[in-house]
XYZ file of N, CA and C in Angstrom:
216
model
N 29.731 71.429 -6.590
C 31.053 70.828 -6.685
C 31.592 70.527 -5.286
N 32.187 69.175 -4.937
C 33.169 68.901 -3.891
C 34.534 68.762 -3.899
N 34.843 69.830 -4.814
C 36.501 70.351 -5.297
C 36.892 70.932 -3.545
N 36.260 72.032 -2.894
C 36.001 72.713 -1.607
C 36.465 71.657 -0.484
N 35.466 70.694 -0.753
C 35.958 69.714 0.552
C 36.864 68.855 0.305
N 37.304 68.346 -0.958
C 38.552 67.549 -1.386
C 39.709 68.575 -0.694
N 39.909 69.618 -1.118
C 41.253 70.760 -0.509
C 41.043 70.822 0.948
N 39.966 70.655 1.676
C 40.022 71.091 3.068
C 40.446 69.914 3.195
N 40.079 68.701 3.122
C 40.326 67.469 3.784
C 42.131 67.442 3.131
N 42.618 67.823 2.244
C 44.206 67.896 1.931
C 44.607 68.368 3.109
N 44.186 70.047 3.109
C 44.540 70.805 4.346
C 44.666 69.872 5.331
N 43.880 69.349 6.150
C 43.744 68.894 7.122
C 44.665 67.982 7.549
N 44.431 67.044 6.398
C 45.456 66.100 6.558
C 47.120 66.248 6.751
N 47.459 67.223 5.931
C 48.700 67.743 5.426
C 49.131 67.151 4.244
N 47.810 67.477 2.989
C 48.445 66.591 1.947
C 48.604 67.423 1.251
N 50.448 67.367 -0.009
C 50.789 68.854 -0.495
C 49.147 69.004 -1.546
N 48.794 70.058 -1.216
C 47.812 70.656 -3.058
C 48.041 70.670 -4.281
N 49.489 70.362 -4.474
C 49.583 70.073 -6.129
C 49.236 69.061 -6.417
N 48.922 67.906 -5.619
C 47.826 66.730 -5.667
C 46.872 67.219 -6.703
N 45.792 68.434 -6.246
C 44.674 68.696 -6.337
C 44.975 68.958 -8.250
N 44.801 68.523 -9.174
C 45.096 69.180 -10.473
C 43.235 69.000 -11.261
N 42.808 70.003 -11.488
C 41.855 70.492 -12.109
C 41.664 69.522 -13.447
N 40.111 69.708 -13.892
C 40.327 68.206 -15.373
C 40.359 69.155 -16.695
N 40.897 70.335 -16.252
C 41.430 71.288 -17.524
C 42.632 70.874 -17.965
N 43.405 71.238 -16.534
C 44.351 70.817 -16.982
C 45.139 69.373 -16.800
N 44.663 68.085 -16.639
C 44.841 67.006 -16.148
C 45.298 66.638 -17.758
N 46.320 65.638 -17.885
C 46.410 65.095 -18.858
C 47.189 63.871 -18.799
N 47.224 62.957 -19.746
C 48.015 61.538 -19.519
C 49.051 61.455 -19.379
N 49.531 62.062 -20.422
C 51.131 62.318 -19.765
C 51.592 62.918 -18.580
N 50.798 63.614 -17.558
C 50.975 64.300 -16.233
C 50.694 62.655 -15.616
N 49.722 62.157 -15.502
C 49.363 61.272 -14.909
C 50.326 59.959 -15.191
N 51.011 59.971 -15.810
C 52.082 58.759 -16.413
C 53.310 59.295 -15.574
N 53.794 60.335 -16.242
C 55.194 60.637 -15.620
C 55.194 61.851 -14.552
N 54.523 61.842 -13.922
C 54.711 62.944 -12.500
C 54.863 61.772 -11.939
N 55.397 61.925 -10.950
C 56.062 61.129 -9.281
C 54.626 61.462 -8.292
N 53.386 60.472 -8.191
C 52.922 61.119 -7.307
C 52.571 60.617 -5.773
N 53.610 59.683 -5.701
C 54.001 59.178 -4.534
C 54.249 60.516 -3.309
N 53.693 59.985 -2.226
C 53.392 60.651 -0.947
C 54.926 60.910 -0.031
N 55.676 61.965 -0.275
C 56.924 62.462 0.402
C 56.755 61.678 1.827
N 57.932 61.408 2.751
C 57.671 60.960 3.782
C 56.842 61.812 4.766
N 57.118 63.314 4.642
C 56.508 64.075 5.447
C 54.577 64.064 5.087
N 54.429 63.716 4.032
C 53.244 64.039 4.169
C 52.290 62.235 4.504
N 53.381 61.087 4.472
C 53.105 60.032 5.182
C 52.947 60.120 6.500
N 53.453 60.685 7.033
C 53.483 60.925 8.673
C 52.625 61.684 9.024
N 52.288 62.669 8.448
C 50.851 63.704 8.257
C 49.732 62.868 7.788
N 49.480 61.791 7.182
C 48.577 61.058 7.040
C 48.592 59.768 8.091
N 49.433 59.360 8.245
C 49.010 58.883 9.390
C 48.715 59.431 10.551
N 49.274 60.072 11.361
C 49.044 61.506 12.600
C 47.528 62.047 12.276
N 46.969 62.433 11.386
C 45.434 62.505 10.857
C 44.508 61.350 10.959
N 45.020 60.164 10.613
C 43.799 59.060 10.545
C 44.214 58.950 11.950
N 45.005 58.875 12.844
C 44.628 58.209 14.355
C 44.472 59.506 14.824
N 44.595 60.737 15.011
C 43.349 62.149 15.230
C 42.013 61.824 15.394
N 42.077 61.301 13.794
C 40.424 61.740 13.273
C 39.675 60.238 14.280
N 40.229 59.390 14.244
C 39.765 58.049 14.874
C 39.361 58.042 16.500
N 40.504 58.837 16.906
C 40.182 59.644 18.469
C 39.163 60.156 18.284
N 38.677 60.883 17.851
C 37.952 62.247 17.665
C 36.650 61.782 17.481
N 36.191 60.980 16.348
C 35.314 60.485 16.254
C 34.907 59.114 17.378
N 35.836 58.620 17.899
C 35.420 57.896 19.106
C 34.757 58.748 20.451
N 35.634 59.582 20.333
C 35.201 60.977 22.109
C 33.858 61.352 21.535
N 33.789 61.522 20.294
C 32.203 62.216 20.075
C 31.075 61.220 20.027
N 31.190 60.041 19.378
C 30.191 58.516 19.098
C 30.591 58.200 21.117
N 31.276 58.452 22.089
C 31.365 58.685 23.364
C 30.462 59.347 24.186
N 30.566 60.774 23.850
C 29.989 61.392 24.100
C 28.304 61.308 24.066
N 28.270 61.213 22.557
C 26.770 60.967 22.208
C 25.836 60.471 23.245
N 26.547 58.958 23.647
C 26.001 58.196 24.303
C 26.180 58.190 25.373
N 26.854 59.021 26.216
C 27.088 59.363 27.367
C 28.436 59.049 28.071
N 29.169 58.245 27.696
C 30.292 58.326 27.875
C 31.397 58.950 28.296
N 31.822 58.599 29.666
C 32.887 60.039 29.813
C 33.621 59.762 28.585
N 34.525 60.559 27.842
C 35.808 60.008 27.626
C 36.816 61.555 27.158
N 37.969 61.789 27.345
C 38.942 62.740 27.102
C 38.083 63.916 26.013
N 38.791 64.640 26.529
C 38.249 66.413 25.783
C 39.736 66.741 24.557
N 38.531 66.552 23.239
C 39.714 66.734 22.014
C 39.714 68.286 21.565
């Protein structure tokens, strides 16, 4: 199962976990009428993460190849 890395990558990001709902208990009516639009705070946490992760993976695909570039 990649239930494990779906929650870390939430974590990471700062996305809330009640996102995460199990297919026990998932149902249509949750999926119809819950609000599951992204609070502003956790918009700003997703963005602040994708230009992180974009750094990050540039200094290292950098690195690789020899590249000076900044220490993340």
């Amino acid at each position: 199962s990649n239930s494990w890395k779906i929650e870390a990558l939430f974590e990471d990001a700062g996305i809330d976990l009640r996102r995460l709902v199990s297919t026990e208990r998932l149902t249509k009516k949750m999926v119809m009428e819950e609000d599951w639009s992204f609070s502003k705070h956790e918009q700003e946490n997703i963005s602040s993460y994708l230009t992180r992760s974009s750094q990050q993976a540039k200094a290292m695909f950098d690195r690789i190849v020899g590249v000076e570039g900044p220490e993340l």
